[in-house]
Amino acid sequence: MIENNKPIMILAIPGSLTATSSNLNILKAIAKIAAPNVVIDIFQGLDKLPHFNPEIKDPIPTVTYFKQRIKDADGVIFSTPEYAFGVPGVLKNALDWLVFTGELNEKPVAAISASPLYSGGDKALASLLLTLSALGTNMGTNSALSIADIKNKMSSSGAIIASETTSALQVILNDLVTRIVLGSPLI
Ligand SMILES: Cc1cc2nc3c(=O)[nH]c(=O)nc-3n(C[C@H](O)[C@H](O)[C@H](O)COP(=O)(O)O)c2cc1C
């Protein structure tokens, strides 16, 4: 919900835990191109979540915190690598924690995959989109992007150096922000 003059809060979740992650750098690049009223808040705690077990009923602080961060966000953007043709376990595990409690239900989302390979992590992206659809998220016509050959589109410090990639990220971000604003009861 966007109240007058409040910034739009987007939670950005990388599917990789590595310190030099290209997917983390993509989310940092999105933060740089976001309009001043859009805050990109990067969540890096997926490794703090325990393995999902539907029999666990007692609250777990890290899980409660993660769910609250999702709840508080106006939208969520994921950028993930592909591991063995699928979504990395840490990201799938995190999403499984949301199945029963529905924090992503009707939430505007966007999903990106990036890979040094020419496939761009397309299988992980397809799988992530299926999971996001199962979770009832709000997706649009430009809510998914697969980035191939990512190493050659980024500098050694992690900045995006390919202008077409920056443009593609801007399209994804604009689409997400538009869906957030359109879904706001205050417009
Ligand atoms: C365990 C493992 C499995 C991988 N499997 C794939 C794969 O199936 N497809 C692919 O495109 N890249 C695969 N890769 C390469 C990753 O795309 C590459 O390491 C990428 O940079 C990881 O993303 P990150 O930089 O955000 O950590 C794999 C890497 C690892 C470590």
PDB file of C-alpha atoms and ligand atoms in Angstrom:
ATOM      1  CA  MET A   1       0.000   0.000   0.000  1.00  0.00           C
ATOM      2  CA  ILE A   2       1.462   3.368  -1.022  1.00  0.00           C
ATOM      3  CA  GLU A   3       0.517   6.258   1.176  1.00  0.00           C
ATOM      4  CA  ASN A   4       1.025   9.803  -0.068  1.00  0.00           C
ATOM      5  CA  ASN A   5       4.703  10.792  -0.240  1.00  0.00           C
ATOM      6  CA  LYS A   6       5.868   7.465   1.176  1.00  0.00           C
ATOM      7  CA  PRO A   7       8.686   5.812  -0.766  1.00  0.00           C
ATOM      8  CA  ILE A   8       7.944   2.588  -2.626  1.00  0.00           C
ATOM      9  CA  MET A   9       9.747  -0.213  -0.776  1.00  0.00           C
ATOM     10  CA  ILE A  10      11.022  -3.101  -2.890  1.00  0.00           C
ATOM     11  CA  LEU A  11      12.690  -6.057  -1.234  1.00  0.00           C
ATOM     12  CA  ALA A  12      15.455  -7.442  -3.466  1.00  0.00           C
ATOM     13  CA  ILE A  13      16.442 -11.062  -2.872  1.00  0.00           C
ATOM     14  CA  PRO A  14      19.534 -12.611  -4.454  1.00  0.00           C
ATOM     15  CA  GLY A  15      19.400 -16.377  -4.921  1.00  0.00           C
ATOM     16  CA  SER A  16      23.165 -16.630  -4.465  1.00  0.00           C
ATOM     17  CA  LEU A  17      25.093 -16.504  -1.187  1.00  0.00           C
ATOM     18  CA  THR A  18      28.490 -15.663  -2.681  1.00  0.00           C
ATOM     19  CA  ALA A  19      30.112 -12.354  -1.747  1.00  0.00           C
ATOM     20  CA  THR A  20      30.957 -11.644  -5.400  1.00  0.00           C
ATOM     21  CA  SER A  21      27.604 -12.791  -6.744  1.00  0.00           C
ATOM     22  CA  SER A  22      26.681 -11.380 -10.125  1.00  0.00           C
ATOM     23  CA  ASN A  23      23.020 -11.655  -9.121  1.00  0.00           C
ATOM     24  CA  LEU A  24      23.648  -9.599  -6.005  1.00  0.00           C
ATOM     25  CA  ASN A  25      25.413  -7.047  -8.206  1.00  0.00           C
ATOM     26  CA  ILE A  26      22.416  -6.961 -10.550  1.00  0.00           C
ATOM     27  CA  LEU A  27      20.199  -6.019  -7.613  1.00  0.00           C
ATOM     28  CA  LYS A  28      22.708  -3.345  -6.586  1.00  0.00           C
ATOM     29  CA  ALA A  29      22.600  -2.028 -10.175  1.00  0.00           C
ATOM     30  CA  ILE A  30      18.798  -1.862  -9.994  1.00  0.00           C
ATOM     31  CA  ALA A  31      19.101   0.150  -6.773  1.00  0.00           C
ATOM     32  CA  LYS A  32      21.278   2.647  -8.656  1.00  0.00           C
ATOM     33  CA  ILE A  33      18.793   3.173 -11.507  1.00  0.00           C
ATOM     34  CA  ALA A  34      15.713   3.357  -9.262  1.00  0.00           C
ATOM     35  CA  ALA A  35      13.873   6.681  -9.001  1.00  0.00           C
ATOM     36  CA  PRO A  36      14.426   8.643  -5.771  1.00  0.00           C
ATOM     37  CA  ASN A  37      11.025   7.562  -4.410  1.00  0.00           C
ATOM     38  CA  VAL A  38      11.842   3.853  -4.889  1.00  0.00           C
ATOM     39  CA  VAL A  39      13.921   2.142  -2.207  1.00  0.00           C
ATOM     40  CA  ILE A  40      15.603  -1.153  -3.143  1.00  0.00           C
ATOM     41  CA  ASP A  41      16.266  -2.994   0.098  1.00  0.00           C
ATOM     42  CA  ILE A  42      18.559  -5.996  -0.436  1.00  0.00           C
ATOM     43  CA  PHE A  43      17.845  -9.054   1.746  1.00  0.00           C
ATOM     44  CA  GLN A  44      20.912 -11.212   2.270  1.00  0.00           C
ATOM     45  CA  GLY A  45      19.785 -13.596   5.007  1.00  0.00           C
ATOM     46  CA  LEU A  46      18.594 -16.657   3.074  1.00  0.00           C
ATOM     47  CA  ASP A  47      21.349 -18.769   4.658  1.00  0.00           C
ATOM     48  CA  LYS A  48      19.939 -17.981   8.137  1.00  0.00           C
ATOM     49  CA  LEU A  49      16.666 -19.758   7.402  1.00  0.00           C
ATOM     50  CA  PRO A  50      16.471 -23.358   8.617  1.00  0.00           C
ATOM     51  CA  HIS A  51      15.366 -26.133   6.293  1.00  0.00           C
ATOM     52  CA  PHE A  52      11.645 -25.896   5.780  1.00  0.00           C
ATOM     53  CA  ASN A  53       9.640 -28.560   7.572  1.00  0.00           C
ATOM     54  CA  PRO A  54       5.838 -28.283   7.527  1.00  0.00           C
ATOM     55  CA  GLU A  55       5.683 -29.943  10.957  1.00  0.00           C
ATOM     56  CA  ILE A  56       7.509 -27.041  12.625  1.00  0.00           C
ATOM     57  CA  LYS A  57       4.790 -25.003  14.325  1.00  0.00           C
ATOM     58  CA  ASP A  58       6.769 -22.894  16.824  1.00  0.00           C
ATOM     59  CA  PRO A  59       7.933 -19.510  15.496  1.00  0.00           C
ATOM     60  CA  ILE A  60      11.587 -19.309  14.471  1.00  0.00           C
ATOM     61  CA  PRO A  61      13.022 -15.766  14.753  1.00  0.00           C
ATOM     62  CA  THR A  62      14.851 -15.781  11.409  1.00  0.00           C
ATOM     63  CA  VAL A  63      11.781 -17.084   9.612  1.00  0.00           C
ATOM     64  CA  THR A  64       9.489 -14.576  11.334  1.00  0.00           C
ATOM     65  CA  TYR A  65      11.896 -11.782  10.385  1.00  0.00           C
ATOM     66  CA  PHE A  66      12.039 -12.911   6.743  1.00  0.00           C
ATOM     67  CA  LYS A  67       8.259 -13.128   6.501  1.00  0.00           C
ATOM     68  CA  GLN A  68       7.891  -9.661   8.040  1.00  0.00           C
ATOM     69  CA  ARG A  69      10.356  -8.168   5.533  1.00  0.00           C
ATOM     70  CA  ILE A  70       8.271  -9.640   2.694  1.00  0.00           C
ATOM     71  CA  LYS A  71       5.018  -8.421   4.283  1.00  0.00           C
ATOM     72  CA  ASP A  72       6.367  -4.888   4.716  1.00  0.00           C
ATOM     73  CA  ALA A  73       7.579  -4.645   1.104  1.00  0.00           C
ATOM     74  CA  ASP A  74       5.392  -3.137  -1.604  1.00  0.00           C
ATOM     75  CA  GLY A  75       7.018  -5.484  -4.102  1.00  0.00           C
ATOM     76  CA  VAL A  76       9.743  -8.109  -4.317  1.00  0.00           C
ATOM     77  CA  ILE A  77      12.415  -8.610  -6.961  1.00  0.00           C
ATOM     78  CA  PHE A  78      14.502 -11.773  -7.218  1.00  0.00           C
ATOM     79  CA  SER A  79      17.757 -12.258  -9.084  1.00  0.00           C
ATOM     80  CA  THR A  80      19.053 -15.783  -9.093  1.00  0.00           C
ATOM     81  CA  PRO A  81      21.672 -18.022 -10.593  1.00  0.00           C
ATOM     82  CA  GLU A  82      20.841 -21.465 -11.962  1.00  0.00           C
ATOM     83  CA  TYR A  83      22.283 -24.422 -10.090  1.00  0.00           C
ATOM     84  CA  ALA A  84      22.137 -27.799 -11.863  1.00  0.00           C
ATOM     85  CA  PHE A  85      19.266 -26.575 -14.075  1.00  0.00           C
ATOM     86  CA  GLY A  86      17.205 -25.417 -11.105  1.00  0.00           C
ATOM     87  CA  VAL A  87      16.708 -22.704  -8.489  1.00  0.00           C
ATOM     88  CA  PRO A  88      19.418 -22.704  -5.780  1.00  0.00           C
ATOM     89  CA  GLY A  89      18.230 -24.614  -2.721  1.00  0.00           C
ATOM     90  CA  VAL A  90      18.468 -21.598  -0.402  1.00  0.00           C
ATOM     91  CA  LEU A  91      15.995 -19.628  -2.503  1.00  0.00           C
ATOM     92  CA  LYS A  92      13.553 -22.508  -2.962  1.00  0.00           C
ATOM     93  CA  ASN A  93      13.766 -23.204   0.777  1.00  0.00           C
ATOM     94  CA  ALA A  94      12.934 -19.564   1.552  1.00  0.00           C
ATOM     95  CA  LEU A  95       9.934 -19.636  -0.792  1.00  0.00           C
ATOM     96  CA  ASP A  96       8.682 -22.883   0.735  1.00  0.00           C
ATOM     97  CA  TRP A  97       8.492 -21.097   4.125  1.00  0.00           C
ATOM     98  CA  LEU A  98       5.891 -18.735   2.580  1.00  0.00           C
ATOM     99  CA  VAL A  99       3.541 -21.373   1.161  1.00  0.00           C
ATOM    100  CA  PHE A 100       1.217 -21.753   4.155  1.00  0.00           C
ATOM    101  CA  THR A 101       1.340 -18.179   5.430  1.00  0.00           C
ATOM    102  CA  GLY A 102       0.942 -16.443   2.063  1.00  0.00           C
ATOM    103  CA  GLU A 103       3.146 -13.361   2.458  1.00  0.00           C
ATOM    104  CA  LEU A 104       3.687 -13.323  -1.321  1.00  0.00           C
ATOM    105  CA  ASN A 105       0.025 -13.710  -2.189  1.00  0.00           C
ATOM    106  CA  GLU A 106      -0.960 -10.884  -4.604  1.00  0.00           C
ATOM    107  CA  LYS A 107       2.431  -9.231  -3.997  1.00  0.00           C
ATOM    108  CA  PRO A 108       3.869  -7.588  -7.137  1.00  0.00           C
ATOM    109  CA  VAL A 109       7.086  -9.438  -8.023  1.00  0.00           C
ATOM    110  CA  ALA A 110       9.772  -9.565 -10.691  1.00  0.00           C
ATOM    111  CA  ALA A 111      12.244 -12.357 -11.378  1.00  0.00           C
ATOM    112  CA  ILE A 112      15.664 -12.259 -13.015  1.00  0.00           C
ATOM    113  CA  SER A 113      18.145 -15.020 -13.729  1.00  0.00           C
ATOM    114  CA  ALA A 114      21.745 -14.416 -14.723  1.00  0.00           C
ATOM    115  CA  SER A 115      24.409 -16.826 -15.841  1.00  0.00           C
ATOM    116  CA  PRO A 116      27.822 -16.750 -17.487  1.00  0.00           C
ATOM    117  CA  LEU A 117      26.362 -19.270 -19.938  1.00  0.00           C
ATOM    118  CA  TYR A 118      24.351 -18.357 -23.028  1.00  0.00           C
ATOM    119  CA  SER A 119      21.233 -20.009 -21.622  1.00  0.00           C
ATOM    120  CA  GLY A 120      21.038 -17.168 -19.080  1.00  0.00           C
ATOM    121  CA  GLY A 121      19.791 -19.503 -16.347  1.00  0.00           C
ATOM    122  CA  ASP A 122      16.505 -19.873 -18.234  1.00  0.00           C
ATOM    123  CA  LYS A 123      15.579 -23.172 -16.557  1.00  0.00           C
ATOM    124  CA  ALA A 124      15.988 -21.687 -13.087  1.00  0.00           C
ATOM    125  CA  LEU A 125      13.950 -18.671 -14.170  1.00  0.00           C
ATOM    126  CA  ALA A 126      11.147 -20.887 -15.519  1.00  0.00           C
ATOM    127  CA  SER A 127      11.137 -22.875 -12.293  1.00  0.00           C
ATOM    128  CA  LEU A 128      11.149 -19.726 -10.144  1.00  0.00           C
ATOM    129  CA  LEU A 129       8.227 -18.299 -12.138  1.00  0.00           C
ATOM    130  CA  LEU A 130       6.252 -21.507 -11.575  1.00  0.00           C
ATOM    131  CA  THR A 131       6.872 -21.291  -7.829  1.00  0.00           C
ATOM    132  CA  LEU A 132       5.952 -17.591  -7.751  1.00  0.00           C
ATOM    133  CA  SER A 133       2.772 -18.426  -9.620  1.00  0.00           C
ATOM    134  CA  ALA A 134       1.956 -21.171  -7.098  1.00  0.00           C
ATOM    135  CA  LEU A 135       2.400 -18.575  -4.354  1.00  0.00           C
ATOM    136  CA  GLY A 136      -0.230 -16.322  -5.963  1.00  0.00           C
ATOM    137  CA  THR A 137       2.074 -13.408  -6.794  1.00  0.00           C
ATOM    138  CA  ASN A 138       1.152 -10.519  -9.059  1.00  0.00           C
ATOM    139  CA  MET A 139       3.205 -10.754 -12.269  1.00  0.00           C
ATOM    140  CA  GLY A 140       3.066  -8.576 -15.365  1.00  0.00           C
ATOM    141  CA  THR A 141       4.058  -8.697 -19.000  1.00  0.00           C
ATOM    142  CA  ASN A 142       7.602  -7.544 -18.187  1.00  0.00           C
ATOM    143  CA  SER A 143       8.252  -9.239 -14.874  1.00  0.00           C
ATOM    144  CA  ALA A 144      10.843 -11.788 -15.985  1.00  0.00           C
ATOM    145  CA  LEU A 145      14.314 -11.388 -17.465  1.00  0.00           C
ATOM    146  CA  SER A 146      17.064 -13.866 -18.216  1.00  0.00           C
ATOM    147  CA  ILE A 147      20.565 -12.406 -18.633  1.00  0.00           C
ATOM    148  CA  ALA A 148      23.063 -14.493 -20.591  1.00  0.00           C
ATOM    149  CA  ASP A 149      26.830 -14.090 -20.626  1.00  0.00           C
ATOM    150  CA  ILE A 150      26.689 -12.010 -17.467  1.00  0.00           C
ATOM    151  CA  LYS A 151      30.465 -11.969 -16.881  1.00  0.00           C
ATOM    152  CA  ASN A 152      30.960  -9.925 -20.048  1.00  0.00           C
ATOM    153  CA  LYS A 153      28.196  -7.504 -19.100  1.00  0.00           C
ATOM    154  CA  MET A 154      29.744  -6.597 -15.765  1.00  0.00           C
ATOM    155  CA  SER A 155      32.991  -4.882 -14.762  1.00  0.00           C
ATOM    156  CA  SER A 156      35.374  -6.555 -12.317  1.00  0.00           C
ATOM    157  CA  SER A 157      33.828  -4.420  -9.574  1.00  0.00           C
ATOM    158  CA  GLY A 158      30.322  -5.687 -10.409  1.00  0.00           C
ATOM    159  CA  ALA A 159      28.943  -2.656 -12.262  1.00  0.00           C
ATOM    160  CA  ILE A 160      26.814  -3.341 -15.330  1.00  0.00           C
ATOM    161  CA  ILE A 161      28.754  -2.204 -18.395  1.00  0.00           C
ATOM    162  CA  ALA A 162      26.323  -3.356 -21.108  1.00  0.00           C
ATOM    163  CA  SER A 163      23.837  -0.584 -21.851  1.00  0.00           C
ATOM    164  CA  GLU A 164      21.242  -3.052 -23.188  1.00  0.00           C
ATOM    165  CA  THR A 165      21.332  -4.872 -19.841  1.00  0.00           C
ATOM    166  CA  THR A 166      20.793  -1.634 -17.927  1.00  0.00           C
ATOM    167  CA  SER A 167      17.853  -0.839 -20.239  1.00  0.00           C
ATOM    168  CA  ALA A 168      16.383  -4.306 -19.710  1.00  0.00           C
ATOM    169  CA  LEU A 169      16.682  -3.905 -15.923  1.00  0.00           C
ATOM    170  CA  GLN A 170      14.957  -0.525 -16.161  1.00  0.00           C
ATOM    171  CA  VAL A 171      12.037  -2.121 -18.037  1.00  0.00           C
ATOM    172  CA  ILE A 172      11.668  -4.794 -15.341  1.00  0.00           C
ATOM    173  CA  LEU A 173      11.816  -2.188 -12.572  1.00  0.00           C
ATOM    174  CA  ASN A 174       9.337   0.140 -14.296  1.00  0.00           C
ATOM    175  CA  ASP A 175       6.887  -2.722 -14.790  1.00  0.00           C
ATOM    176  CA  LEU A 176       7.158  -3.703 -11.120  1.00  0.00           C
ATOM    177  CA  VAL A 177       6.731  -0.127  -9.879  1.00  0.00           C
ATOM    178  CA  THR A 178       3.741   0.401 -12.199  1.00  0.00           C
ATOM    179  CA  ARG A 179       2.007  -2.701 -10.832  1.00  0.00           C
ATOM    180  CA  ILE A 180       2.716  -1.559  -7.263  1.00  0.00           C
ATOM    181  CA  VAL A 181       1.275   1.902  -7.909  1.00  0.00           C
ATOM    182  CA  LEU A 182      -1.752   0.534  -9.788  1.00  0.00           C
ATOM    183  CA  GLY A 183      -2.474  -1.828  -6.910  1.00  0.00           C
ATOM    184  CA  SER A 184      -2.313   0.950  -4.346  1.00  0.00           C
ATOM    185  CA  PRO A 185      -5.747   1.830  -2.947  1.00  0.00           C
ATOM    186  CA  LEU A 186      -4.688   5.462  -2.567  1.00  0.00           C
ATOM    187  CA  ILE A 187      -4.290   6.380  -6.218  1.00  0.00           C
TER     188      ILE A 187
HETATM  189  C1  LIG B   1      26.738 -25.824  -7.959  1.00  0.00           C
HETATM  190  C2  LIG B   1      26.659 -25.007  -9.220  1.00  0.00           C
HETATM  191  C3  LIG B   1      25.835 -25.397 -10.246  1.00  0.00           C
HETATM  192  C4  LIG B   1      25.728 -24.611 -11.392  1.00  0.00           C
HETATM  193  N1  LIG B   1      24.833 -24.972 -12.374  1.00  0.00           N
HETATM  194  C5  LIG B   1      24.600 -24.119 -13.400  1.00  0.00           C
HETATM  195  C6  LIG B   1      23.549 -24.377 -14.327  1.00  0.00           C
HETATM  196  O1  LIG B   1      22.841 -25.354 -14.262  1.00  0.00           O
HETATM  197  N2  LIG B   1      23.324 -23.450 -15.296  1.00  0.00           N
HETATM  198  C7  LIG B   1      24.079 -22.302 -15.399  1.00  0.00           C
HETATM  199  O2  LIG B   1      23.786 -21.497 -16.284  1.00  0.00           O
HETATM  200  N3  LIG B   1      25.088 -22.057 -14.555  1.00  0.00           N
HETATM  201  C8  LIG B   1      25.363 -22.938 -13.561  1.00  0.00           C
HETATM  202  N4  LIG B   1      26.364 -22.671 -12.658  1.00  0.00           N
HETATM  203  C9  LIG B   1      27.218 -21.496 -12.872  1.00  0.00           C
HETATM  204  C10 LIG B   1      26.591 -20.257 -12.264  1.00  0.00           C
HETATM  205  O3  LIG B   1      25.677 -19.722 -13.200  1.00  0.00           O
HETATM  206  C11 LIG B   1      27.692 -19.231 -11.969  1.00  0.00           C
HETATM  207  O4  LIG B   1      28.554 -19.730 -10.987  1.00  0.00           O
HETATM  208  C12 LIG B   1      27.094 -17.897 -11.548  1.00  0.00           C
HETATM  209  O5  LIG B   1      28.073 -16.921 -11.572  1.00  0.00           O
HETATM  210  C13 LIG B   1      26.479 -17.994 -10.170  1.00  0.00           C
HETATM  211  O6  LIG B   1      25.766 -16.814  -9.880  1.00  0.00           O
HETATM  212  P1  LIG B   1      26.305 -15.739  -8.851  1.00  0.00           P
HETATM  213  O7  LIG B   1      27.484 -15.063  -9.518  1.00  0.00           O
HETATM  214  O8  LIG B   1      25.176 -14.800  -8.630  1.00  0.00           O
HETATM  215  O9  LIG B   1      26.723 -16.464  -7.597  1.00  0.00           O
HETATM  216  C14 LIG B   1      26.509 -23.449 -11.507  1.00  0.00           C
HETATM  217  C15 LIG B   1      27.366 -23.079 -10.479  1.00  0.00           C
HETATM  218  C16 LIG B   1      27.440 -23.832  -9.348  1.00  0.00           C
HETATM  219  C17 LIG B   1      28.352 -23.388  -8.211  1.00  0.00           C
END
